[in-house]
Amino acid sequence: MSKQPLAHVLLNALKAYGAAEIFGIPGDFALPFFKEIDATKTLPLHTLSHEPGVGFAADAAARMRSSLSVAAVTYGAGGLNMINPTAQAYAEKSPVVVISGAPGKEEGAMGLGLHHQVKHLDSQLLIYQEVTCAQAVLNDAETAPAEIARVLTAARVQSRPVYIEFPRDMVHAPASPVPGFTPPPANHDAAATAAHETLTALKAAKKPALLVGVEIRRFGLEDKVAQLARKLRLPVATSFMGRGLLSDADAPLIGAYLGLAGDAPTREVIEGADRLLMLGVILCDTNFGVSTQQIDRLRMIHAFDRQVRFGHHLYPEIGLAEYLDALLAIAEPIAAAAPSAPAPYPNGLQADDHPLEPMDVARALNDLFAKKGPMPIASDMGDCLFTAMDVAPTALVAPAYYATMGAGAPMGIGLELASGRRPLILVGDGAFQMTGWELGNAPRLGITPIVLLFNNRAWGMLKAFQPGPAYNDLDEWRFADLADRLGGVGERAATGAELKSALDRAVADEANWRLIEIMLPSDRYSGVLTRFANTIKQRSALARG
Ligand code: S1T
């Protein structure tokens, strides 16, 4: 096989394994690699202003395309700056490929501390081992192709982030091409046995139900899951994290299961199910933390992380796709009739001079979707995410489990660059203070997101849990005025009429990114956050006795 510079070999492999873009910020340890990214044009490069934004944008791109995306940074100051978004990608199963430049052999052997070095030269690798599922250091051109194949395969099979450290003196090293993706051997017999046991259990149940989570998006399986739900005629709900799944599929979707914070009909179906088939659901507190009862694992059949787990036994090493294929092969109607449709979502914003509350944003968006069709949403952590639970189903990227602030604006940027769809970005004023400034790159990137900024002049979610202390209050930053300075168009909305007209103007303006600064009281929350906070407080009071 003819050899090429290792950077070209790596870029060709990234594209062959499914990556379609690179987000990044260069540095001297990464400049040789960035030069080859630019020279080869194998993948488009989108630079942002701060590495957390790079990581969040790459995460959103991976989620939107159900495939790899790439975050390229420099060593130390850049790489360590991106630990938080990589941790989010790991927790929420998003296959981001982190590529960090690094010192070369000679400079590493000088015996001097190098700039950007923290403790030892391999400290960054050790730190990334905690937030990725596989790692490689490309310091040997002979082994590099196999190492790249191993790491990219792990990212695809596990749908988790991986780490590649690329010393700057290796960028031009002649290397052979990377072997193509080889999926793990299919385990059809085990999948068929697990499927048969699953169907038998569902048929024996009085009130079986389906709960779906993020893995069905990560592995591109929403249509298969919708087909299975239709064939079984079982009600299907999404987890909190899985909100937005199946929104484009023909499925008997009853809503999002949010325990006591959600709607009663969905809660009754999921918590009342005597057999619950959970597909791709992360067992975590944000998905189950406000249930009326502890999760009864004996009721569950849980397909996640390449396992199918029943009460006391499991089938290891079964991919979700092959398990679904086996179920579809034998599925038959179990319930008498398809379940009822979800409760209608709040709509009918009063376009008058009433002061706004978070639920008005959900009403305004549901009115907009009814008129113009759904728009994808990138949401930050905060009451904006809970408000999104009252918006009609649409593609949604958000840190609903890892729950970090600062993800919203960069994820909206990554969403639009990866999908070409204009997104709504929902973000609180606190989270916008962290990474909202990335929107200043929108004109250069050629994107026009619409930002709905929930300005309650506070870390409002914390006030919901802990009213009183002034440290949760924030100044009034007049974000709408700032948007104009960042190449966008900003408007303030303090009443129903102002919100409706500002949203109409933003949707009509396809030439600019838009920011609508929604003025909200700091003590009024969405219905979901109110119920969520009350449940947590009641639990704490009970625990104190
Ligand atoms: N820092 C980061 C990076 N992520 C966090 N999740 C937190 C701190 C803790 C935290 C929350 S919610 C919240 C904080 C500080 C306040 C969010 O304020 P804002 O964005 O204005 O939205 P809203 O006013 O709607 O709450 C979670 C509980 O950990």
XYZ file of C-alpha atoms and ligand atoms in Angstrom:
574
model
C 0.000 0.000 0.000
C 1.366 3.459 -0.853
C 2.155 5.584 2.171
C 0.868 9.111 2.831
C 1.587 11.689 5.540
C 0.041 10.459 8.795
C -2.202 13.554 9.001
C -3.744 12.645 5.635
C -4.149 9.016 6.711
C -5.938 10.179 9.885
C -8.209 12.640 8.058
C -9.166 10.025 5.446
C -9.976 7.577 8.241
C -12.117 10.104 10.134
C -14.162 10.662 6.994
C -14.389 6.943 6.197
C -15.604 6.209 9.750
C -18.385 8.804 9.455
C -17.068 12.203 10.519
C -18.256 15.075 8.334
C -16.645 18.098 9.963
C -13.999 19.246 12.412
C -14.533 21.843 15.101
C -11.354 23.281 16.542
C -8.979 25.900 17.884
C -5.290 25.546 16.874
C -2.176 26.104 18.956
C 1.536 25.697 18.228
C 1.459 21.975 19.089
C -1.466 21.554 16.648
C -0.555 23.986 13.873
C 1.135 21.351 11.638
C -2.026 19.216 11.811
C -4.336 22.189 11.214
C -2.239 23.103 8.166
C -2.972 19.656 6.693
C -6.668 19.945 7.584
C -6.717 23.162 5.591
C -4.534 21.879 2.744
C -6.392 18.613 2.163
C -9.954 19.941 2.658
C -10.859 16.338 3.522
C -13.235 17.668 6.183
C -14.486 21.249 6.657
C -12.980 23.054 9.659
C -15.123 25.281 11.874
C -13.195 27.305 14.460
C -14.843 28.793 17.543
C -13.670 31.075 20.339
C -13.191 28.775 23.337
C -12.524 25.042 23.598
C -15.660 24.272 25.656
C -17.629 25.621 22.688
C -15.607 23.423 20.315
C -16.448 20.318 22.346
C -20.131 21.129 22.754
C -20.513 21.941 19.040
C -18.852 18.658 18.033
C -21.111 16.785 20.467
C -24.247 18.298 18.922
C -23.012 17.502 15.406
C -22.437 13.866 16.397
C -25.934 13.661 17.912
C -27.654 15.250 14.922
C -25.962 12.965 12.402
C -25.805 9.856 14.634
C -22.159 9.582 13.640
C -18.642 10.632 14.636
C -17.687 14.289 14.888
C -14.247 15.773 15.610
C -12.919 18.327 18.117
C -9.305 19.321 17.357
C -7.310 21.323 19.898
C -3.818 22.093 21.066
C -2.064 20.416 23.979
C -2.595 21.445 27.608
C -4.379 24.787 27.659
C -6.613 23.684 24.788
C -7.031 20.009 25.542
C -7.662 20.447 29.255
C -10.055 23.285 28.524
C -12.272 20.739 26.749
C -12.582 18.147 29.500
C -16.086 19.252 30.535
C -17.739 18.906 27.105
C -15.928 15.584 26.581
C -17.294 14.403 29.920
C -20.778 15.391 28.741
C -20.247 13.422 25.525
C -19.145 10.394 27.548
C -22.057 10.563 30.006
C -24.589 11.102 27.217
C -23.045 8.630 24.750
C -21.971 10.994 21.995
C -19.097 9.781 19.742
C -16.819 12.821 19.656
C -13.243 12.212 18.453
C -10.909 14.490 20.429
C -7.625 15.110 18.578
C -4.987 17.020 20.521
C -1.670 18.254 19.245
C 1.284 17.401 21.486
C 5.042 17.921 21.882
C 7.327 15.918 19.587
C 9.950 13.381 20.674
C 12.959 15.726 20.712
C 11.326 18.546 22.678
C 9.886 15.987 25.079
C 13.414 14.650 25.696
C 15.010 18.072 26.398
C 14.462 17.614 30.100
C 12.763 21.006 30.353
C 9.184 21.634 31.442
C 7.330 22.506 28.224
C 4.771 25.290 27.896
C 1.210 23.920 28.370
C 2.645 20.911 30.291
C 0.953 20.415 33.670
C 2.658 17.605 35.617
C 4.133 15.003 33.256
C 4.083 14.925 29.451
C 1.423 12.181 29.584
C -0.777 13.937 32.160
C -3.332 15.008 29.549
C -3.590 11.434 28.222
C -4.172 10.175 31.759
C -6.855 12.792 32.391
C -8.623 11.956 29.114
C -8.707 8.286 30.081
C -11.407 9.243 32.568
C -13.738 10.852 30.002
C -13.255 8.688 26.889
C -13.741 5.004 26.058
C -10.468 4.571 24.103
C -7.222 6.490 23.614
C -4.197 6.416 21.310
C -0.921 8.333 21.026
C 0.289 8.452 17.392
C 4.036 8.301 18.152
C 4.858 5.381 15.825
C 3.951 5.510 12.131
C 4.027 1.698 11.880
C 1.371 1.139 14.544
C -0.602 4.372 14.009
C -3.039 3.035 11.361
C -4.104 0.102 13.532
C -4.319 2.360 16.596
C -6.540 4.826 14.736
C -8.776 1.948 13.571
C -9.022 0.590 17.114
C -10.016 3.940 18.627
C -12.463 5.017 15.908
C -14.098 1.577 16.026
C -14.561 1.944 19.798
C -16.191 5.349 19.278
C -18.668 3.917 16.762
C -19.467 0.678 18.575
C -19.824 2.234 22.047
C -21.062 5.666 20.867
C -18.714 7.359 23.311
C -15.899 9.928 22.872
C -12.312 8.841 22.203
C -8.945 10.622 22.509
C -6.136 10.768 19.920
C -2.888 12.529 20.861
C -0.996 13.642 17.764
C 2.656 14.752 18.396
C 3.519 17.566 16.038
C 6.628 15.810 14.691
C 4.457 12.889 13.435
C 2.100 14.884 11.171
C 4.164 14.204 8.009
C 5.419 10.725 8.914
C 4.722 8.310 6.029
C 2.012 5.861 7.044
C -0.193 3.212 5.480
C -3.956 3.726 5.191
C -6.141 2.924 8.189
C -8.100 -0.366 7.909
C -11.833 0.164 7.318
C -14.488 -0.162 10.014
C -15.133 -3.759 11.029
C -18.179 -4.106 13.290
C -17.995 -6.599 16.160
C -19.215 -10.104 15.213
C -23.027 -10.270 15.249
C -24.509 -12.508 17.908
C -27.688 -13.507 16.065
C -28.442 -16.601 18.143
C -28.183 -14.714 21.423
C -30.218 -11.835 19.972
C -32.933 -14.249 18.812
C -33.038 -15.951 22.211
C -33.201 -12.601 24.019
C -35.930 -11.414 21.630
C -37.969 -14.548 22.190
C -37.686 -14.200 25.957
C -38.636 -10.533 25.640
C -41.755 -11.187 23.566
C -42.846 -13.975 25.877
C -42.521 -11.647 28.873
C -44.395 -8.814 27.139
C -47.227 -11.153 26.121
C -47.521 -12.475 29.683
C -47.822 -8.942 31.086
C -51.118 -7.203 31.772
C -49.833 -3.646 31.123
C -46.606 -3.783 29.100
C -45.029 -0.565 27.809
C -41.936 0.765 26.002
C -39.527 3.446 27.210
C -36.878 4.713 24.781
C -33.675 6.642 25.364
C -30.745 8.255 23.597
C -29.085 5.128 22.235
C -31.868 4.684 19.647
C -30.788 8.050 18.166
C -27.049 7.433 18.554
C -27.297 4.188 16.552
C -29.829 5.545 14.039
C -32.604 3.167 15.128
C -35.626 5.451 15.626
C -37.513 4.151 12.595
C -36.971 0.531 13.679
C -38.186 1.332 17.188
C -41.248 3.109 15.790
C -41.949 0.063 13.600
C -41.591 -2.244 16.615
C -43.966 -0.129 18.726
C -46.526 -0.170 15.917
C -46.216 -3.942 15.444
C -46.523 -4.586 19.193
C -49.220 -1.912 19.550
C -47.602 -0.852 22.803
C -47.476 2.694 24.218
C -44.026 4.227 23.941
C -42.679 7.079 26.005
C -39.301 8.767 25.847
C -37.087 9.318 28.851
C -36.357 12.906 29.966
C -33.010 12.685 28.168
C -34.690 11.098 25.177
C -37.160 13.978 24.700
C -37.516 14.626 20.997
C -36.826 11.028 19.984
C -39.325 9.553 17.510
C -40.616 13.076 16.799
C -40.186 12.465 13.054
C -41.278 8.803 13.201
C -44.736 7.191 12.978
C -44.927 5.818 16.516
C -47.603 5.492 19.249
C -45.714 8.092 21.307
C -47.568 9.042 24.482
C -45.098 11.634 25.782
C -41.929 12.059 27.839
C -41.732 10.204 31.144
C -40.686 12.708 33.821
C -42.000 10.955 36.929
C -43.847 13.329 39.257
C -42.558 16.306 37.255
C -44.374 15.142 34.126
C -47.917 14.492 32.928
C -49.973 11.959 34.893
C -51.137 9.762 31.950
C -47.566 9.064 30.815
C -46.451 8.493 34.398
C -49.270 6.017 34.996
C -48.443 4.014 31.863
C -44.713 3.778 32.654
C -44.880 3.363 36.407
C -47.943 1.138 36.136
C -46.371 -1.164 33.549
C -45.884 -4.674 34.914
C -43.343 -5.235 32.155
C -41.291 -2.285 30.830
C -39.087 -2.758 27.772
C -36.418 -0.021 27.931
C -34.456 0.541 24.727
C -31.308 2.629 24.934
C -32.269 4.329 28.195
C -29.598 5.610 30.596
C -30.531 4.575 34.150
C -29.862 7.907 35.868
C -31.447 10.270 38.349
C -32.619 12.814 35.781
C -34.486 10.049 33.959
C -35.894 8.389 37.087
C -35.081 10.680 39.982
C -38.606 11.905 40.598
C -40.448 8.624 40.142
C -43.202 7.869 42.598
C -41.534 4.541 43.263
C -38.078 3.039 43.147
C -37.338 1.376 39.854
C -38.317 -2.298 40.101
C -35.642 -4.018 38.066
C -37.658 -7.241 38.041
C -40.240 -5.460 35.868
C -37.666 -4.188 33.415
C -36.043 -5.543 30.282
C -33.169 -3.131 29.693
C -31.249 -3.052 26.396
C -28.312 -0.653 26.830
C -24.533 -0.532 26.340
C -24.552 -3.741 24.227
C -26.346 -5.824 26.879
C -29.935 -7.027 27.296
C -30.634 -7.278 31.016
C -33.583 -9.061 32.573
C -34.312 -9.117 36.328
C -31.580 -11.479 37.414
C -29.765 -12.370 34.196
C -28.352 -10.669 31.127
C -27.288 -11.350 27.566
C -23.842 -9.763 27.076
C -22.514 -8.392 23.773
C -25.745 -7.903 21.838
C -25.861 -4.705 19.782
C -29.108 -2.727 20.014
C -29.593 -2.989 16.244
C -29.375 -6.782 16.156
C -31.659 -7.081 19.188
C -34.224 -4.842 17.440
C -33.962 -6.856 14.219
C -34.594 -10.047 16.195
C -37.616 -8.480 17.921
C -39.038 -7.185 14.632
C -38.718 -10.672 13.131
C -41.124 -12.144 15.706
C -43.166 -9.097 16.852
C -46.965 -9.403 16.867
C -49.769 -7.234 18.295
C -49.830 -7.517 22.061
C -52.172 -4.726 23.122
C -55.784 -4.723 21.970
C -55.522 -1.306 20.330
C -52.865 1.323 19.785
C -52.528 3.629 22.826
C -54.022 7.072 23.020
C -52.172 10.094 21.645
C -50.296 12.400 24.026
C -52.030 15.230 25.815
C -52.050 18.428 23.694
C -49.120 20.753 24.316
C -49.809 24.211 25.757
C -50.456 26.755 23.029
C -52.381 29.948 22.399
C -49.952 32.581 23.664
C -51.939 35.643 24.690
C -50.365 38.329 22.525
C -51.296 41.119 24.947
C -49.493 43.184 27.573
C -49.359 40.502 30.277
C -45.899 40.017 31.845
C -44.196 36.866 30.627
C -43.598 33.599 32.429
C -41.635 30.555 31.153
C -44.748 28.701 30.005
C -45.446 31.575 27.582
C -42.311 30.550 25.681
C -43.673 27.006 25.276
C -47.032 28.401 24.117
C -45.310 30.730 21.605
C -43.198 27.891 20.174
C -46.143 25.489 19.939
C -48.111 28.187 18.101
C -45.113 28.694 15.771
C -44.676 24.942 15.139
C -48.388 24.561 14.399
C -48.123 27.330 11.814
C -44.666 26.713 10.300
C -43.684 23.202 11.345
C -41.190 22.172 14.051
C -37.681 23.622 14.326
C -34.840 21.691 15.998
C -33.904 22.872 19.485
C -30.571 23.124 21.311
C -31.208 23.787 24.973
C -28.890 24.687 27.809
C -29.313 23.513 31.415
C -31.760 25.600 33.448
C -35.492 26.250 33.341
C -35.249 26.611 29.563
C -34.745 22.840 29.393
C -37.738 22.127 31.583
C -39.800 24.557 29.502
C -38.745 22.580 26.401
C -40.579 19.561 27.882
C -43.828 21.446 27.193
C -42.882 22.116 23.563
C -44.301 19.722 20.958
C -41.849 16.922 20.018
C -38.975 18.033 17.813
C -35.279 17.154 17.446
C -33.632 18.276 20.699
C -29.988 18.319 21.808
C -29.373 19.180 25.457
C -27.271 18.164 28.500
C -30.296 16.508 30.128
C -28.197 14.043 32.142
C -24.712 15.512 32.541
C -26.523 18.822 33.189
C -23.689 21.242 32.526
C -24.403 24.871 31.764
C -22.814 26.456 28.717
C -23.755 23.721 26.241
C -26.761 25.426 24.640
C -25.324 28.076 22.317
C -22.363 25.999 21.042
C -24.627 22.943 20.580
C -26.974 25.110 18.516
C -24.008 26.157 16.363
C -22.949 22.527 15.912
C -26.533 21.460 15.208
C -26.954 23.971 12.366
C -23.521 23.332 10.835
C -24.056 19.559 10.880
C -27.691 19.450 9.758
C -28.191 22.657 7.783
C -31.385 23.210 9.802
C -31.982 26.565 11.511
C -32.230 25.878 15.261
C -33.869 27.504 18.216
C -31.372 27.904 21.067
C -32.969 27.992 24.519
C -30.629 29.365 27.175
C -30.787 31.082 30.568
C -28.935 34.313 31.251
C -26.452 32.516 33.547
C -25.542 29.924 30.915
C -25.381 32.577 28.204
C -22.812 34.451 30.291
C -20.626 31.331 30.018
C -20.605 30.488 26.297
C -23.285 32.560 24.539
C -20.547 34.746 23.065
C -19.733 31.956 20.597
C -22.692 33.356 18.614
C -20.381 36.203 17.581
C -18.933 33.604 15.180
C -22.314 33.009 13.494
C -21.815 35.540 10.644
C -18.402 34.021 9.751
C -19.831 30.487 9.998
C -22.817 31.445 7.832
C -25.475 30.342 10.329
C -28.560 32.119 11.652
C -29.828 30.474 14.852
C -32.659 32.050 16.820
C -31.725 32.424 20.491
C -34.478 32.567 23.119
C -32.710 33.898 26.185
C -34.611 33.369 29.449
C -33.520 36.444 31.384
C -34.646 36.131 35.003
C -31.498 37.874 36.252
C -30.649 34.845 38.363
C -29.423 31.314 38.536
C -33.137 30.661 38.683
C -33.037 26.876 38.950
C -30.945 27.171 42.107
C -33.425 29.651 43.542
C -36.167 27.102 42.883
C -34.305 24.672 45.141
C -32.917 27.257 47.568
C -34.923 30.492 47.713
C -33.356 33.407 49.524
C -29.591 33.783 49.233
C -28.468 36.732 47.121
C -25.597 34.758 45.605
C -28.045 33.271 43.077
C -28.924 36.735 41.740
C -27.330 38.139 38.598
C -27.028 41.626 37.154
C -29.081 42.729 34.160
C -26.754 42.454 31.176
C -29.069 43.856 28.425
C -28.279 40.936 26.133
C -30.471 42.169 23.253
C -28.289 45.271 22.896
C -25.162 43.115 22.979
C -26.446 40.868 20.148
C -26.229 43.758 17.687
C -22.537 44.146 18.577
C -21.991 40.463 17.770
C -23.349 40.644 14.227
C -26.849 39.585 15.152
C -30.168 41.293 15.753
C -31.443 41.507 19.311
C -34.867 42.357 20.705
C -36.254 42.482 24.232
C -39.667 41.011 25.011
C -41.406 41.618 28.318
C -45.045 40.952 27.299
C -46.974 38.363 25.305
C -47.409 40.790 22.424
C -43.689 41.643 22.340
C -42.698 37.955 22.423
C -45.004 37.052 19.544
C -43.900 39.926 17.323
C -40.201 39.405 18.100
C -40.487 35.681 17.285
C -42.368 36.400 14.040
C -39.686 38.892 12.981
C -36.875 36.498 13.895
C -38.376 33.622 11.878
C -38.959 35.937 8.907
C -35.356 37.199 9.006
C -33.321 34.429 7.380
C -30.247 36.623 6.941
C -29.251 37.187 10.580
C -28.868 35.233 13.768
C -31.432 36.592 16.162
C -31.601 36.959 19.939
C -34.861 37.469 21.797
C -34.160 38.502 25.385
C -37.236 37.270 27.272
C -37.685 39.143 30.521
C -38.956 36.798 33.248
C -39.514 37.095 37.007
C -36.851 35.265 39.029
C -39.465 33.448 41.111
C -41.741 31.989 38.405
C -40.731 28.683 36.841
C -42.009 26.284 34.208
C -44.574 23.704 35.270
C -42.032 20.899 35.004
C -39.362 22.663 37.102
C -41.947 23.635 39.691
C -43.055 20.015 40.083
C -39.443 18.799 39.921
C -38.305 21.212 42.670
C -41.336 20.455 44.875
C -40.689 16.728 44.604
C -37.024 17.143 45.527
C -37.937 19.387 48.470
C -40.599 16.916 49.704
C -38.077 14.082 49.411
C -35.494 16.075 51.390
C -38.046 16.954 54.071
C -39.030 13.277 54.380
C -35.366 12.253 54.554
C -34.793 14.756 57.402
C -37.777 13.162 59.114
N -21.798 25.277 36.601
C -21.995 24.599 35.438
C -20.943 24.669 34.333
N -23.080 23.834 35.250
C -24.014 23.748 36.259
N -25.062 22.917 36.030
C -23.867 24.454 37.470
C -22.724 25.218 37.593
C -24.897 24.382 38.601
C -26.229 24.959 38.172
C -27.352 24.199 37.831
S -28.635 25.206 37.269
C -27.738 26.640 37.551
C -26.479 26.336 38.030
C -25.468 27.395 38.369
C -28.323 27.998 37.260
C -28.616 28.191 35.795
O -28.929 29.582 35.593
P -29.452 30.098 34.182
O -28.580 29.621 33.092
O -29.652 31.557 34.303
O -30.857 29.356 33.991
P -32.109 29.410 34.993
O -32.199 30.802 35.542
O -33.290 29.039 34.147
O -31.837 28.402 36.053
C -27.593 22.672 37.914
C -28.697 22.377 38.957
O -26.489 21.966 38.312
